[in-house]
Tab-separated table of C-alpha atoms and ligand atoms in Angstrom:
chain	number	residue	atom	x	y	z
A	1	MET	CA	-5.815	19.545	-114.739
A	2	ILE	CA	-3.006	17.192	-115.733
A	3	PHE	CA	-1.113	14.598	-113.667
A	4	VAL	CA	2.655	14.235	-114.051
A	5	THR	CA	4.327	11.126	-112.620
A	6	GLY	CA	8.060	11.480	-111.900
A	7	GLY	CA	7.742	15.272	-111.930
A	8	ALA	CA	10.467	15.734	-109.298
A	9	GLY	CA	13.098	14.130	-111.557
A	10	PHE	CA	15.179	15.706	-114.284
A	11	ILE	CA	12.863	15.773	-117.299
A	12	GLY	CA	9.606	15.709	-115.327
A	13	ALA	CA	10.589	18.795	-113.321
A	14	ASN	CA	11.616	20.659	-116.456
A	15	PHE	CA	8.268	19.681	-117.959
A	16	VAL	CA	6.233	20.903	-114.963
A	17	LEU	CA	8.169	24.195	-114.788
A	18	ASP	CA	7.801	24.805	-118.537
A	19	TRP	CA	4.105	23.850	-118.451
A	20	LEU	CA	3.242	26.316	-115.700
A	21	ALA	CA	5.355	29.006	-117.342
A	22	GLN	CA	3.119	28.735	-120.407
A	23	SER	CA	-0.295	27.725	-119.088
A	24	ASP	CA	-2.503	28.149	-116.058
A	25	GLU	CA	-3.844	24.609	-116.244
A	26	PRO	CA	-3.009	23.052	-112.851
A	27	VAL	CA	-0.569	20.168	-112.430
A	28	LEU	CA	-0.506	17.385	-109.860
A	29	THR	CA	2.997	15.965	-109.550
A	30	TYR	CA	3.087	12.378	-108.292
A	31	ASP	CA	6.556	11.168	-107.322
A	32	LYS	CA	8.070	8.631	-104.945
A	33	LEU	CA	11.128	10.831	-104.373
A	34	THR	CA	13.742	8.152	-104.947
A	35	TYR	CA	17.428	9.189	-104.949
A	36	ALA	CA	16.677	10.845	-108.324
A	37	GLY	CA	13.616	12.794	-107.193
A	38	ASN	CA	14.267	16.203	-105.683
A	39	LEU	CA	11.680	18.701	-104.499
A	40	ASN	CA	14.270	21.468	-104.859
A	41	ASN	CA	13.763	21.094	-108.607
A	42	LEU	CA	10.243	22.432	-108.055
A	43	ALA	CA	11.166	24.975	-105.361
A	44	SER	CA	9.921	27.902	-107.464
A	45	LEU	CA	6.393	26.405	-107.319
A	46	ARG	CA	6.254	26.123	-103.532
A	47	ASN	CA	3.610	28.834	-103.156
A	48	ASP	CA	1.976	28.364	-106.526
A	49	ALA	CA	-1.695	27.404	-106.174
A	50	ARG	CA	-1.615	25.807	-109.633
A	51	HIS	CA	0.699	23.037	-108.415
A	52	ILE	CA	0.005	20.110	-106.081
A	53	PHE	CA	2.701	17.666	-105.016
A	54	VAL	CA	1.861	14.168	-103.770
A	55	GLN	CA	4.560	11.764	-102.667
A	56	GLY	CA	3.644	8.277	-103.826
A	57	ASP	CA	4.805	5.168	-105.642
A	58	ILE	CA	3.303	4.370	-109.040
A	59	ASN	CA	2.868	0.837	-107.691
A	60	ASP	CA	0.379	2.197	-105.165
A	61	GLY	CA	-2.692	1.784	-107.355
A	62	GLU	CA	-5.063	2.608	-104.503
A	63	LEU	CA	-3.545	5.999	-103.762
A	64	PHE	CA	-3.320	6.832	-107.452
A	65	ALA	CA	-6.950	5.789	-108.045
A	66	ALA	CA	-8.111	8.004	-105.159
A	67	LEU	CA	-6.251	10.980	-106.649
A	68	LEU	CA	-7.759	10.344	-110.085
A	69	SER	CA	-11.235	10.226	-108.695
A	70	LYS	CA	-10.708	13.367	-106.602
A	71	HIS	CA	-9.025	15.575	-109.237
A	72	GLN	CA	-10.478	14.188	-112.500
A	73	PRO	CA	-7.465	14.954	-114.737
A	74	ARG	CA	-7.838	15.166	-118.510
A	75	ALA	CA	-4.372	13.677	-119.048
A	76	ILE	CA	-1.612	11.705	-117.357
A	77	LEU	CA	1.974	12.274	-118.401
A	78	HIS	CA	4.051	9.328	-117.248
A	79	PHE	CA	7.721	10.200	-116.646
A	80	ALA	CA	8.338	8.179	-113.455
A	81	ALA	CA	11.002	5.522	-113.965
A	82	GLU	CA	14.316	4.167	-112.845
A	83	SER	CA	16.393	5.781	-115.554
A	84	HIS	CA	20.113	5.033	-115.221
A	85	VAL	CA	21.603	2.215	-117.336
A	86	ASP	CA	24.621	1.732	-115.033
A	87	ARG	CA	22.357	1.356	-111.984
A	88	SER	CA	20.269	-1.176	-113.908
A	89	ILE	CA	23.406	-3.266	-114.388
A	90	HIS	CA	24.212	-3.248	-110.660
A	91	GLY	CA	20.598	-3.724	-109.516
A	92	PRO	CA	17.947	-4.549	-112.122
A	93	ALA	CA	15.168	-5.403	-109.628
A	94	ALA	CA	14.132	-1.776	-109.035
A	95	PHE	CA	13.806	-1.321	-112.813
A	96	ILE	CA	11.414	-4.244	-113.102
A	97	ALA	CA	9.429	-3.035	-110.088
A	98	THR	CA	9.023	0.568	-111.230
A	99	ASN	CA	9.245	0.534	-115.003
A	100	ILE	CA	7.229	-2.636	-115.628
A	101	ASN	CA	5.055	-3.318	-112.569
A	102	GLY	CA	4.636	0.375	-111.791
A	103	THR	CA	3.527	1.220	-115.332
A	104	PHE	CA	1.123	-1.723	-115.239
A	105	SER	CA	-0.340	-0.512	-111.962
A	106	LEU	CA	-0.729	2.998	-113.354
A	107	LEU	CA	-2.436	1.696	-116.495
A	108	GLU	CA	-4.869	-0.354	-114.420
A	109	ALA	CA	-5.821	2.622	-112.220
A	110	THR	CA	-6.082	4.832	-115.307
A	111	ARG	CA	-8.247	2.360	-117.209
A	112	ALA	CA	-10.675	2.059	-114.284
A	113	TYR	CA	-10.902	5.873	-113.987
A	114	TRP	CA	-11.233	6.390	-117.758
A	115	GLN	CA	-14.162	3.972	-117.863
A	116	THR	CA	-16.052	6.214	-115.411
A	117	LEU	CA	-15.825	9.233	-117.780
A	118	ASP	CA	-18.582	10.175	-120.209
A	119	ALA	CA	-18.028	9.604	-123.937
A	120	SER	CA	-16.695	13.079	-124.753
A	121	GLN	CA	-14.337	13.072	-121.747
A	122	GLN	CA	-13.132	9.594	-122.722
A	123	ALA	CA	-12.393	10.767	-126.248
A	124	ALA	CA	-10.470	13.810	-124.992
A	125	PHE	CA	-8.483	11.899	-122.336
A	126	ARG	CA	-4.765	11.060	-122.928
A	127	PHE	CA	-2.204	8.818	-121.239
A	128	LEU	CA	1.188	9.957	-122.526
A	129	HIS	CA	4.033	7.537	-121.868
A	130	VAL	CA	7.537	9.028	-121.927
A	131	SER	CA	10.023	6.498	-123.237
A	132	THR	CA	13.465	6.230	-124.725
A	133	ASP	CA	15.282	5.458	-127.969
A	134	GLU	CA	17.226	2.774	-126.068
A	135	VAL	CA	14.344	0.296	-126.623
A	136	TYR	CA	15.584	-0.068	-130.228
A	137	GLY	CA	18.988	-1.411	-129.171
A	138	THR	CA	22.217	-0.469	-130.890
A	139	LEU	CA	23.180	0.682	-134.400
A	140	GLY	CA	26.230	0.076	-136.561
A	141	ALA	CA	28.106	3.108	-137.892
A	142	GLU	CA	26.371	2.997	-141.276
A	143	ASP	CA	22.866	1.946	-140.174
A	144	PRO	CA	19.931	4.311	-140.741
A	145	PRO	CA	18.636	6.002	-137.563
A	146	PHE	CA	15.794	4.497	-135.493
A	147	SER	CA	12.334	5.143	-136.903
A	148	GLU	CA	8.997	4.332	-135.266
A	149	SER	CA	8.932	1.045	-137.222
A	150	THR	CA	12.372	-0.139	-136.112
A	151	ALA	CA	12.037	-3.461	-134.256
A	152	TYR	CA	12.558	-3.324	-130.493
A	153	ALA	CA	15.858	-4.957	-129.429
A	154	PRO	CA	16.716	-3.631	-125.944
A	155	ASN	CA	20.114	-4.625	-124.541
A	156	SER	CA	20.263	-3.386	-120.927
A	157	PRO	CA	17.951	-4.145	-118.003
A	158	TYR	CA	16.930	-0.467	-118.186
A	159	SER	CA	16.007	-0.525	-121.866
A	160	ALA	CA	14.344	-3.938	-121.557
A	161	SER	CA	12.155	-2.657	-118.737
A	162	LYS	CA	11.233	0.466	-120.730
A	163	ALA	CA	10.460	-1.704	-123.779
A	164	ALA	CA	8.150	-3.837	-121.640
A	165	SER	CA	6.366	-0.714	-120.417
A	166	ASP	CA	5.964	0.544	-124.001
A	167	HIS	CA	4.368	-2.786	-124.944
A	168	LEU	CA	1.928	-2.599	-122.038
A	169	VAL	CA	0.924	0.937	-122.998
A	170	ARG	CA	0.378	-0.163	-126.583
A	171	ALA	CA	-1.698	-3.158	-125.464
A	172	TYR	CA	-3.987	-0.959	-123.340
A	173	HIS	CA	-4.832	0.999	-126.479
A	174	HIS	CA	-5.437	-2.009	-128.681
A	175	THR	CA	-7.325	-4.048	-126.098
A	176	TYR	CA	-9.232	-1.450	-124.084
A	177	GLY	CA	-9.202	1.580	-126.362
A	178	LEU	CA	-7.353	3.732	-123.789
A	179	PRO	CA	-6.154	6.845	-125.700
A	180	VAL	CA	-2.409	6.481	-125.210
A	181	LEU	CA	0.557	8.246	-126.794
A	182	THR	CA	4.195	7.167	-126.576
A	183	THR	CA	7.307	9.253	-127.166
A	184	ASN	CA	10.743	7.657	-127.646
A	185	CYS	CA	13.381	10.290	-127.100
A	186	SER	CA	17.167	10.373	-127.313
A	187	ASN	CA	19.565	11.465	-124.532
A	188	ASN	CA	18.466	14.677	-122.836
A	189	TYR	CA	20.677	17.271	-121.145
A	190	GLY	CA	20.067	20.575	-119.380
A	191	PRO	CA	19.243	22.045	-115.937
A	192	TYR	CA	18.437	19.730	-112.987
A	193	HIS	CA	20.153	16.738	-114.642
A	194	PHE	CA	21.269	14.382	-111.879
A	195	PRO	CA	25.091	14.443	-111.749
A	196	GLU	CA	25.591	10.717	-112.233
A	197	LYS	CA	24.715	10.993	-115.948
A	198	LEU	CA	27.501	11.821	-118.392
A	199	ILE	CA	27.118	15.570	-118.989
A	200	PRO	CA	26.470	16.816	-115.417
A	201	LEU	CA	29.004	14.292	-114.046
A	202	ILE	CA	31.725	15.675	-116.303
A	203	ILE	CA	30.887	19.281	-115.356
A	204	ALA	CA	30.885	18.481	-111.616
A	205	ASN	CA	34.062	16.364	-111.697
A	206	ALA	CA	35.943	18.850	-113.864
A	207	ARG	CA	35.215	21.674	-111.438
A	208	ALA	CA	36.161	19.530	-108.444
A	209	GLY	CA	39.532	18.620	-110.034
A	210	LYS	CA	38.512	14.958	-110.284
A	211	ASP	CA	39.005	12.405	-113.068
A	212	LEU	CA	36.650	12.648	-116.038
A	213	PRO	CA	35.717	8.972	-116.583
A	214	VAL	CA	35.208	7.882	-120.196
A	215	TYR	CA	34.051	4.302	-120.697
A	216	GLY	CA	36.223	2.284	-123.108
A	217	ASP	CA	37.398	4.158	-126.190
A	218	GLY	CA	34.733	6.881	-125.799
A	219	LEU	CA	33.667	6.478	-129.419
A	220	GLN	CA	30.120	5.381	-128.563
A	221	VAL	CA	27.593	7.668	-130.223
A	222	ARG	CA	24.492	9.246	-128.689
A	223	ASP	CA	21.959	11.713	-130.076
A	224	TRP	CA	21.555	14.638	-127.656
A	225	LEU	CA	18.498	16.854	-127.165
A	226	TYR	CA	18.171	19.894	-124.897
A	227	VAL	CA	15.538	19.107	-122.272
A	228	SER	CA	13.221	22.041	-123.032
A	229	ASP	CA	13.000	20.822	-126.635
A	230	HIS	CA	11.891	17.424	-125.325
A	231	CYS	CA	9.283	19.140	-123.130
A	232	ALA	CA	7.978	21.090	-126.140
A	233	ALA	CA	7.719	17.849	-128.139
A	234	ILE	CA	5.713	16.219	-125.339
A	235	ARG	CA	3.337	19.194	-125.132
A	236	ARG	CA	2.830	19.019	-128.882
A	237	VAL	CA	2.210	15.244	-128.869
A	238	LEU	CA	-0.274	15.692	-126.018
A	239	GLU	CA	-2.047	18.403	-127.978
A	240	ALA	CA	-2.200	16.838	-131.429
A	241	GLY	CA	-0.721	13.305	-131.410
A	242	ARG	CA	-2.889	10.487	-132.744
A	243	PRO	CA	-4.058	8.152	-129.958
A	244	GLY	CA	-2.220	4.839	-130.229
A	245	ALA	CA	0.722	6.378	-132.115
A	246	SER	CA	4.318	6.647	-131.018
A	247	TYR	CA	6.695	9.467	-131.937
A	248	ASN	CA	10.490	9.431	-132.023
A	249	VAL	CA	12.001	12.627	-130.628
A	250	GLY	CA	15.611	13.589	-131.288
A	251	GLY	CA	18.039	16.403	-131.885
A	252	TRP	CA	19.584	15.365	-135.219
A	253	ASN	CA	22.739	15.638	-133.244
A	254	GLU	CA	24.951	12.554	-133.054
A	255	LYS	CA	28.149	12.924	-131.037
A	256	THR	CA	30.756	10.536	-129.681
A	257	ASN	CA	31.080	10.573	-125.915
A	258	LEU	CA	34.657	11.743	-126.257
A	259	SER	CA	33.639	14.731	-128.363
A	260	VAL	CA	30.955	15.643	-125.796
A	261	VAL	CA	33.570	15.530	-123.023
A	262	HIS	CA	36.009	17.596	-125.098
A	263	THR	CA	33.341	20.229	-125.824
A	264	LEU	CA	32.449	20.430	-122.123
A	265	CYS	CA	36.117	20.866	-121.173
A	266	ASP	CA	36.515	23.615	-123.770
A	267	LEU	CA	33.400	25.442	-122.549
A	268	LEU	CA	34.656	25.250	-118.964
A	269	ASN	CA	38.126	26.410	-120.050
A	270	GLU	CA	36.379	29.477	-121.486
A	271	LEU	CA	33.786	30.148	-118.759
A	272	GLN	CA	35.763	29.159	-115.662
A	273	PRO	CA	39.431	28.698	-116.611
A	274	LYS	CA	41.503	26.611	-114.229
A	275	SER	CA	44.951	27.694	-113.267
A	276	GLY	CA	47.605	25.793	-115.193
A	277	GLY	CA	46.328	23.530	-117.959
A	278	SER	CA	43.091	22.429	-119.513
A	279	TYR	CA	40.199	20.444	-118.063
A	280	ARG	CA	40.970	17.963	-120.842
A	281	ASP	CA	44.013	16.877	-118.775
A	282	GLN	CA	41.590	15.252	-116.287
A	283	ILE	CA	40.120	12.793	-118.872
A	284	ARG	CA	40.679	9.126	-117.967
A	285	HIS	CA	39.531	6.163	-120.039
A	286	ILE	CA	38.209	3.431	-117.738
A	287	SER	CA	36.843	-0.055	-118.356
A	288	ASP	CA	33.764	-0.167	-120.549
A	289	ARG	CA	30.121	-0.611	-119.486
A	290	PRO	CA	29.034	-4.269	-119.932
A	291	GLY	CA	26.841	-4.629	-123.035
A	292	HIS	CA	27.461	-0.963	-123.933
A	293	ASP	CA	25.298	0.087	-126.909
A	294	ARG	CA	27.592	1.512	-129.571
A	295	ARG	CA	25.338	3.971	-131.329
A	296	TYR	CA	21.887	5.544	-130.998
A	297	ALA	CA	20.427	7.826	-133.672
A	298	ILE	CA	16.888	9.102	-134.142
A	299	ASP	CA	14.898	9.711	-137.267
A	300	ALA	CA	12.591	12.473	-136.018
A	301	ARG	CA	10.838	13.133	-139.321
A	302	LYS	CA	7.435	11.787	-138.260
A	303	ILE	CA	6.926	14.260	-135.399
A	304	GLU	CA	8.079	17.094	-137.643
A	305	ARG	CA	5.851	16.046	-140.553
A	306	GLU	CA	2.716	15.268	-138.529
A	307	LEU	CA	2.995	17.733	-135.657
A	308	GLY	CA	5.411	20.394	-136.867
A	309	TRP	CA	7.866	19.899	-133.981
A	310	LYS	CA	11.588	20.322	-134.365
A	311	PRO	CA	14.291	21.251	-131.855
A	312	ALA	CA	14.889	24.936	-131.165
A	313	GLU	CA	18.359	24.543	-129.625
A	314	THR	CA	21.538	23.376	-131.324
A	315	PHE	CA	24.003	21.304	-129.305
A	316	GLU	CA	26.285	24.336	-129.081
A	317	THR	CA	23.614	26.695	-127.682
A	318	GLY	CA	22.091	24.029	-125.410
A	319	LEU	CA	25.395	22.900	-123.957
A	320	ARG	CA	26.499	26.476	-123.287
A	321	LYS	CA	23.228	27.137	-121.422
A	322	THR	CA	23.690	23.911	-119.477
A	323	VAL	CA	27.240	24.678	-118.357
A	324	ALA	CA	26.163	28.209	-117.391
A	325	TRP	CA	23.281	26.759	-115.335
A	326	TYR	CA	25.606	24.429	-113.415
A	327	LEU	CA	28.083	27.242	-112.794
A	328	ALA	CA	25.247	29.345	-111.354
A	329	ASN	CA	23.718	26.551	-109.256
A	330	ASP	CA	26.423	25.178	-106.991
A	331	ALA	CA	24.017	24.879	-104.071
A	332	TRP	CA	21.752	22.545	-106.075
A	333	VAL	CA	24.693	20.317	-107.046
A	334	GLN	CA	26.032	20.214	-103.490
A	335	GLN	CA	22.638	19.302	-102.064
A	336	VAL	CA	22.254	16.465	-104.576
A	337	GLN	CA	25.774	15.179	-103.921
A	338	SER	CA	25.237	15.122	-100.171
A	339	GLY	CA	22.718	12.253	-100.306
A	340	GLU	CA	23.151	8.679	-101.434
A	341	TYR	CA	25.309	9.987	-104.277
A	342	GLN	CA	28.702	9.165	-102.755
A	343	GLN	CA	27.797	5.496	-102.297
A	344	TRP	CA	26.930	5.303	-105.988
A	345	VAL	CA	30.193	6.967	-107.025
A	346	ASP	CA	32.164	4.482	-104.903
A	347	LEU	CA	30.277	1.496	-106.331
A	348	GLN	CA	30.617	2.592	-109.946
A	349	TYR	CA	34.049	4.214	-110.127
A	350	LYS	CA	36.259	3.074	-107.227
A	351	ASN	CA	39.047	0.712	-108.278
A	352	LYS	CA	37.889	0.808	-111.928
A	353	GLU	CA	40.727	-0.255	-114.244
A	354	GLN	CA	42.107	2.305	-116.659
A	355	ALA	CA	41.203	1.234	-120.197
B	401	NAD	P1	15.075	10.722	-113.367
B	401	NAD	O1	15.710	9.468	-112.875
B	401	NAD	O2	15.823	12.011	-113.278
B	401	NAD	O3	13.666	10.948	-112.638
B	401	NAD	C1	12.774	9.919	-112.398
B	401	NAD	C2	11.736	10.400	-111.393
B	401	NAD	O4	10.799	9.319	-111.176
B	401	NAD	C3	12.313	10.758	-110.027
B	401	NAD	O5	11.756	11.962	-109.570
B	401	NAD	C4	11.907	9.600	-109.143
B	401	NAD	O6	11.718	9.962	-107.772
B	401	NAD	C5	10.600	9.173	-109.784
B	401	NAD	N1	10.279	7.765	-109.524
B	401	NAD	C6	11.115	6.694	-109.646
B	401	NAD	N2	10.465	5.565	-109.274
B	401	NAD	C7	9.201	5.926	-108.946
B	401	NAD	C8	8.066	5.206	-108.508
B	401	NAD	N3	8.107	3.878	-108.326
B	401	NAD	N4	6.919	5.885	-108.255
B	401	NAD	C9	6.864	7.244	-108.430
B	401	NAD	N5	7.921	7.963	-108.822
B	401	NAD	C10	9.079	7.326	-109.091
B	401	NAD	O7	14.667	10.404	-114.883
B	401	NAD	P2	14.584	11.378	-116.135
B	401	NAD	O8	15.920	11.434	-116.784
B	401	NAD	O9	13.906	12.624	-115.741
B	401	NAD	O10	13.640	10.518	-117.094
B	401	NAD	C11	12.216	10.692	-117.056
B	401	NAD	C12	11.600	9.751	-118.073
B	401	NAD	O11	12.104	10.015	-119.368
B	401	NAD	C13	11.898	8.271	-117.792
B	401	NAD	O12	10.738	7.522	-118.074
B	401	NAD	C14	13.005	7.939	-118.784
B	401	NAD	O13	12.980	6.574	-119.149
B	401	NAD	C15	12.634	8.836	-119.948
B	401	NAD	N6	13.744	9.277	-120.808
B	401	NAD	C16	14.865	9.825	-120.257
B	401	NAD	C17	15.895	10.275	-121.102
B	401	NAD	C18	17.125	10.942	-120.546
B	401	NAD	O14	18.039	11.247	-121.309
B	401	NAD	N7	17.212	11.222	-119.252
B	401	NAD	C19	15.760	10.151	-122.484
B	401	NAD	C20	14.585	9.584	-123.006
B	401	NAD	C21	13.577	9.154	-122.154
B	402	TYD	P1	24.434	8.174	-119.660
B	402	TYD	O1	24.409	9.640	-119.366
B	402	TYD	O2	24.496	7.208	-118.532
B	402	TYD	O3	23.202	7.857	-120.628
B	402	TYD	P2	22.836	6.498	-121.469
B	402	TYD	O4	23.654	5.369	-121.008
B	402	TYD	O5	21.399	6.352	-121.155
B	402	TYD	O6	23.100	6.847	-122.913
B	402	TYD	O7	25.680	7.902	-120.580
B	402	TYD	C1	25.843	8.539	-121.841
B	402	TYD	C2	27.043	7.905	-122.514
B	402	TYD	O8	28.215	8.260	-121.768
B	402	TYD	C3	26.979	6.382	-122.523
B	402	TYD	O9	27.529	5.907	-123.768
B	402	TYD	C4	27.890	5.981	-121.373
B	402	TYD	C5	28.931	7.095	-121.324
B	402	TYD	N1	29.477	7.403	-119.972
B	402	TYD	C6	30.859	7.467	-119.791
B	402	TYD	O10	31.656	7.269	-120.744
B	402	TYD	N2	31.335	7.767	-118.544
B	402	TYD	C7	30.510	7.973	-117.478
B	402	TYD	O11	31.010	8.192	-116.327
B	402	TYD	C8	29.090	7.913	-117.683
B	402	TYD	C9	28.130	8.151	-116.547
B	402	TYD	C10	28.622	7.638	-118.954
């Protein structure tokens, strides 16, 4: 079987669902269920004997070690993290605790377990660490995209904590020989995306008749990848990636934030027109994020060359599917927004100056 940490979050849940749609190899999902973790994401697996859910913190090395010894997984896919840049600006401590200390704890438990395996099991074992392009920092308009040899230069507490975790993972390979793999992916979007991130926030606010907040001039650039393409890349890296290597994963799809918001408004105008006017009328520029990275772009040639992966969705097809999913899943959005969500919205957006 495989273990998936953070499997009740956005990308982890998509990964678990896609995995079990394509394979009968069982999955143990290990998740603390923070504000971002949601068992409803995995509701379709409730009576599926191939799936086990355990609520736990990745800092709880004892619990994790007991699960390793009981279930003897052949791989650990590590998605669990604090993942929101804006939250890391308001409260970095949780990012240090989970992304750095938690990854360390997981590596220690994994190393101890891996050392109990026989030589052929050790050789076949994988620890796959899911990371981000944000570890590379920010690009100027004319700079080449991030490659696997770009120097790390993280700028936010989130990206700094992910960079630290990447370094620990790398060190466990070089020092102990643990067969690790790291993926550094660009911004994902798709079903089950928590509605405090740009794309689901814009969809939810547009439909609720609320302001569509754009930080600063909105000309910051991100590369966007549909989540199932990211999941396919991870499966491929797990299957054929070289232990110790890292792989950049991206959509070859750079967009300004403003153009993403415009496209979302236009899709909503088409799929759920509002009476009198366009959703674009709700756009408001507000004060910028401190230390806001201007541009991310991914050179994803290595994973294509070595492993034959490339994205299946274009931004147009992926975004249309995403908007359709949110339109069809009001109950999911309402459930998510009924929790701690409102406190976050007040903290982040209330009394924000117009830019
Ligand atoms: P998410 O915030 O939606 O989900 C994170 C999950 O981890 C949640 O289910 C949460 O309960 C769980 N978790 C948090 N702290 C934990 C802890 N201490 N112990 C156990 N579980 C814990 O995040 P996501 O967007 O699904 O991102 C998943 C991974 O992918 C992260 O490592 C993130 O850095 C990386 N990543 C995300 C993106 C993106 O665009 N969202 C892009 C590239 C890489
Ligand atoms: P986000 O989804 O938080 O991802 P990340 O910061 O990891 O790239 O934000 C994507 C971009 O959208 C980022 O440049 C910040 C911007 N943004 C806004 O302009 N308004 C918003 O309300 C949010 C949440 C993000």
